[in-house]
Amino acid sequence: MAETVDARGLSCPQPVLDALAAMKRLGSGTIEILVDTEASKENVARAATGSGWRVENVAENAGEYRLTIAKP
Amino acid sequence: MRSRPGRETAAFRQSRRDEGGAVKNSFATRWGIIGVGLAIGVLAPLLQFWGNPGNMGVCVACFERDIAGAVGLHRADVVQYMRPEIIGFVLGSLLAALAAKDFRPRAGSAPIVRFLLGAFAMIGALIFLGCPWRALLRLAGGDLNAVLGIAGLIGGIWIGTLFLRGGFTLGRSQQAPAAVGLVLPLVMVLFLALLFLYPAQEGQPVSGVLFYSLKGPGAQHAPLVLALGAGLIIGGLAQRSRFCTMGAFRDLLLFRQTHLLCGVLALLVAALVVNLALGQFRLGFEGQPVAHALHFWNFAGMVLAGLAFALAGGCPGRQLFMAGEGDGDSAVFVLGMIVGAAFAHNFGLASSPKGLGPHGMEAWVLGMAFCLFIGFAMRKKA
């Protein structure tokens, strides 16, 4: 079961900080991150790949994005 | 950190299984942001060449200050002009966001705090005499005082990152009706209409409801069409690339990320080359255009501005671009900057080439106290 980080409505750089905190806490596994701006989606993806995580999937619904990132 | 259970999944449309699915906007790539930095770095010195004040091709703080003067919020007669560049930034950003289906009206994240952060950011910037964009452009024009300003900016951002690491947040915004996101762009349309309805009259300080400078920086401006066109181009490019001068230094300090910094460095290099080519480069501390050589206050002014920008989540340019893409909270920050400019000139808080304003020191202390209070008080519970 993936952990979900809800960063919707948070302004820059909060979504990245929350995502990085989850990555650090879990170390590996799967994390879902919810954001509601394209900029946050890009920033979180950039931070995830920069931290050695892989963006497995990006899903969109009505202006909201759910990024699934994973690290074995 | 907030974590919530997984949301309803069926409604989500799936996209590609790689980073490309998240960063498919070519302007937001490394080369994209470098290209945008180069474009701004070329356009800004050209605007100076076409008539804008020295080392002020594009300065968000100075130009919003001029707009405050144009509509009579302050009566400093040398800094009154309805700057088309600012109008272009917002409308260019709006058009780019609409074209990319990235117009997202939202609001409700600590508006009063954002308003005052905007006001104090402006006061800090006017103590230095420029926003982060102008600090870079001043350096690219040879003004070594900008080194102190940029160091102060980084210092203020560094303090901001300490608060961010400690859990600082202005809280969540909410989705809002489209009208909320359109308010600031509509204000800019009104400003543009006023500019066309009441153009400058030769030798007259007032035209209709607009005030115009007859001397000083407010009297120096590029032709309207060129200034508006440059503003529209920069607004569109910066919205797509998320260009942010404060973010460049913040991301480096906070995440060791250099993505935005590449764009900022590209701006600096391009502006330096164009200034050299146009004969606009003059190295030194003394006698620089619209600048003073008080090293401590050049540093301290930008510490205040940098801290306020870091707490608010974007440099003044980025706030304009976010306002254009529908962010009502950024629009409140922009209005705070305009009102802050009015206060700065009505009450002697702003510097001038002669030096610090008569009440600049007190305003700086008040601004730092406010930012530190907000930084400590608005930390989320673990």
PDB file of C-alpha atoms in Angstrom, chain B residues 67-178:
ATOM      1  CA  ILE B  67       2.643  52.427 -11.429  1.00  0.00           C
ATOM      2  CA  ALA B  68       1.784  53.397  -7.835  1.00  0.00           C
ATOM      3  CA  GLY B  69       2.925  56.909  -8.735  1.00  0.00           C
ATOM      4  CA  ALA B  70       1.051  56.923 -12.045  1.00  0.00           C
ATOM      5  CA  VAL B  71      -2.266  56.336 -10.284  1.00  0.00           C
ATOM      6  CA  GLY B  72      -1.444  58.851  -7.553  1.00  0.00           C
ATOM      7  CA  LEU B  73      -0.871  56.509  -4.620  1.00  0.00           C
ATOM      8  CA  HIS B  74       2.327  58.462  -4.007  1.00  0.00           C
ATOM      9  CA  ARG B  75       3.398  61.813  -5.367  1.00  0.00           C
ATOM     10  CA  ALA B  76       7.149  61.412  -5.803  1.00  0.00           C
ATOM     11  CA  ASP B  77       7.254  63.278  -9.082  1.00  0.00           C
ATOM     12  CA  VAL B  78      10.306  61.500 -10.522  1.00  0.00           C
ATOM     13  CA  VAL B  79       8.846  57.982 -10.363  1.00  0.00           C
ATOM     14  CA  GLN B  80       5.412  58.149 -11.972  1.00  0.00           C
ATOM     15  CA  TYR B  81       4.690  56.125 -15.106  1.00  0.00           C
ATOM     16  CA  MET B  82       2.224  53.392 -16.001  1.00  0.00           C
ATOM     17  CA  ARG B  83       4.834  50.793 -16.951  1.00  0.00           C
ATOM     18  CA  PRO B  84       3.588  48.614 -19.830  1.00  0.00           C
ATOM     19  CA  GLU B  85       6.107  45.893 -18.966  1.00  0.00           C
ATOM     20  CA  ILE B  86       4.236  44.975 -15.769  1.00  0.00           C
ATOM     21  CA  ILE B  87       0.932  44.917 -17.639  1.00  0.00           C
ATOM     22  CA  GLY B  88       2.562  42.688 -20.245  1.00  0.00           C
ATOM     23  CA  PHE B  89       3.952  40.321 -17.627  1.00  0.00           C
ATOM     24  CA  VAL B  90       0.505  39.587 -16.216  1.00  0.00           C
ATOM     25  CA  LEU B  91      -1.352  39.462 -19.520  1.00  0.00           C
ATOM     26  CA  GLY B  92       1.394  37.422 -21.229  1.00  0.00           C
ATOM     27  CA  SER B  93       1.292  34.969 -18.381  1.00  0.00           C
ATOM     28  CA  LEU B  94      -2.507  34.802 -18.583  1.00  0.00           C
ATOM     29  CA  LEU B  95      -2.428  34.125 -22.326  1.00  0.00           C
ATOM     30  CA  ALA B  96       0.261  31.454 -21.951  1.00  0.00           C
ATOM     31  CA  ALA B  97      -1.640  29.788 -19.121  1.00  0.00           C
ATOM     32  CA  LEU B  98      -4.891  29.799 -21.104  1.00  0.00           C
ATOM     33  CA  ALA B  99      -3.148  28.408 -24.189  1.00  0.00           C
ATOM     34  CA  ALA B 100      -1.560  25.608 -22.165  1.00  0.00           C
ATOM     35  CA  LYS B 101      -4.759  24.933 -20.185  1.00  0.00           C
ATOM     36  CA  ASP B 102      -2.804  25.924 -17.083  1.00  0.00           C
ATOM     37  CA  PHE B 103      -5.117  28.693 -15.847  1.00  0.00           C
ATOM     38  CA  ARG B 104      -6.007  27.547 -12.318  1.00  0.00           C
ATOM     39  CA  PRO B 105      -7.980  30.055 -10.230  1.00  0.00           C
ATOM     40  CA  ARG B 106      -7.138  29.582  -6.559  1.00  0.00           C
ATOM     41  CA  ALA B 107      -6.951  31.708  -3.423  1.00  0.00           C
ATOM     42  CA  GLY B 108      -7.332  31.721   0.340  1.00  0.00           C
ATOM     43  CA  SER B 109      -3.820  31.118   1.685  1.00  0.00           C
ATOM     44  CA  ALA B 110      -3.169  33.755   4.365  1.00  0.00           C
ATOM     45  CA  PRO B 111      -4.039  36.798   2.216  1.00  0.00           C
ATOM     46  CA  ILE B 112      -3.352  39.466   4.844  1.00  0.00           C
ATOM     47  CA  VAL B 113       0.063  37.968   5.568  1.00  0.00           C
ATOM     48  CA  ARG B 114       0.878  37.837   1.858  1.00  0.00           C
ATOM     49  CA  PHE B 115      -0.243  41.462   1.466  1.00  0.00           C
ATOM     50  CA  LEU B 116       2.113  42.658   4.199  1.00  0.00           C
ATOM     51  CA  LEU B 117       4.944  40.434   2.961  1.00  0.00           C
ATOM     52  CA  GLY B 118       4.497  42.141  -0.407  1.00  0.00           C
ATOM     53  CA  ALA B 119       4.565  45.574   1.202  1.00  0.00           C
ATOM     54  CA  PHE B 120       7.725  44.859   3.214  1.00  0.00           C
ATOM     55  CA  ALA B 121       9.375  43.107   0.264  1.00  0.00           C
ATOM     56  CA  MET B 122       8.856  46.304  -1.696  1.00  0.00           C
ATOM     57  CA  ILE B 123      10.253  48.453   1.110  1.00  0.00           C
ATOM     58  CA  GLY B 124      13.346  46.234   1.313  1.00  0.00           C
ATOM     59  CA  ALA B 125      13.754  46.361  -2.463  1.00  0.00           C
ATOM     60  CA  LEU B 126      13.405  50.152  -2.471  1.00  0.00           C
ATOM     61  CA  ILE B 127      16.049  50.473   0.242  1.00  0.00           C
ATOM     62  CA  PHE B 128      18.389  48.647  -2.163  1.00  0.00           C
ATOM     63  CA  LEU B 129      16.734  50.262  -5.218  1.00  0.00           C
ATOM     64  CA  GLY B 130      15.742  47.214  -7.189  1.00  0.00           C
ATOM     65  CA  CYS B 131      14.184  43.779  -7.192  1.00  0.00           C
ATOM     66  CA  PRO B 132      16.227  40.582  -7.699  1.00  0.00           C
ATOM     67  CA  TRP B 133      15.871  41.002 -11.465  1.00  0.00           C
ATOM     68  CA  ARG B 134      17.336  44.493 -11.280  1.00  0.00           C
ATOM     69  CA  ALA B 135      20.081  43.316  -8.943  1.00  0.00           C
ATOM     70  CA  LEU B 136      21.193  40.936 -11.696  1.00  0.00           C
ATOM     71  CA  LEU B 137      20.803  43.610 -14.376  1.00  0.00           C
ATOM     72  CA  ARG B 138      22.729  46.133 -12.284  1.00  0.00           C
ATOM     73  CA  LEU B 139      25.561  43.628 -11.948  1.00  0.00           C
ATOM     74  CA  ALA B 140      25.418  42.936 -15.687  1.00  0.00           C
ATOM     75  CA  GLY B 141      25.760  46.689 -16.238  1.00  0.00           C
ATOM     76  CA  GLY B 142      28.877  46.853 -14.072  1.00  0.00           C
ATOM     77  CA  ASP B 143      27.268  48.215 -10.883  1.00  0.00           C
ATOM     78  CA  LEU B 144      29.284  46.504  -8.142  1.00  0.00           C
ATOM     79  CA  ASN B 145      26.819  47.652  -5.478  1.00  0.00           C
ATOM     80  CA  ALA B 146      24.632  44.869  -6.821  1.00  0.00           C
ATOM     81  CA  VAL B 147      27.082  42.329  -5.368  1.00  0.00           C
ATOM     82  CA  LEU B 148      26.024  43.515  -1.915  1.00  0.00           C
ATOM     83  CA  GLY B 149      22.380  43.390  -2.922  1.00  0.00           C
ATOM     84  CA  ILE B 150      22.629  39.862  -4.299  1.00  0.00           C
ATOM     85  CA  ALA B 151      24.522  38.741  -1.180  1.00  0.00           C
ATOM     86  CA  GLY B 152      21.746  40.243   0.943  1.00  0.00           C
ATOM     87  CA  LEU B 153      19.113  38.555  -1.204  1.00  0.00           C
ATOM     88  CA  ILE B 154      20.793  35.179  -0.680  1.00  0.00           C
ATOM     89  CA  GLY B 155      21.094  35.920   3.033  1.00  0.00           C
ATOM     90  CA  GLY B 156      17.384  36.695   3.330  1.00  0.00           C
ATOM     91  CA  ILE B 157      16.463  33.602   1.339  1.00  0.00           C
ATOM     92  CA  TRP B 158      18.742  31.514   3.572  1.00  0.00           C
ATOM     93  CA  ILE B 159      16.858  32.742   6.647  1.00  0.00           C
ATOM     94  CA  GLY B 160      13.651  31.847   4.837  1.00  0.00           C
ATOM     95  CA  THR B 161      14.905  28.317   4.174  1.00  0.00           C
ATOM     96  CA  LEU B 162      15.527  27.874   7.906  1.00  0.00           C
ATOM     97  CA  PHE B 163      11.856  28.641   8.508  1.00  0.00           C
ATOM     98  CA  LEU B 164      10.815  26.318   5.679  1.00  0.00           C
ATOM     99  CA  ARG B 165      12.908  23.514   7.150  1.00  0.00           C
ATOM    100  CA  GLY B 166      11.234  24.231  10.483  1.00  0.00           C
ATOM    101  CA  GLY B 167       7.783  23.666   9.025  1.00  0.00           C
ATOM    102  CA  PHE B 168       6.802  27.182   7.953  1.00  0.00           C
ATOM    103  CA  THR B 169       3.725  27.326   5.747  1.00  0.00           C
ATOM    104  CA  LEU B 170       1.184  29.951   4.760  1.00  0.00           C
ATOM    105  CA  GLY B 171      -1.453  27.231   4.565  1.00  0.00           C
ATOM    106  CA  ARG B 172      -3.462  25.817   1.713  1.00  0.00           C
ATOM    107  CA  SER B 173      -5.205  27.714  -1.028  1.00  0.00           C
ATOM    108  CA  GLN B 174      -8.539  26.546  -2.398  1.00  0.00           C
ATOM    109  CA  GLN B 175      -9.889  26.287  -5.910  1.00  0.00           C
ATOM    110  CA  ALA B 176     -11.779  29.482  -6.709  1.00  0.00           C
ATOM    111  CA  PRO B 177     -14.182  30.756  -9.358  1.00  0.00           C
ATOM    112  CA  ALA B 178     -12.528  31.955 -12.559  1.00  0.00           C
TER     113      ALA B 178
END
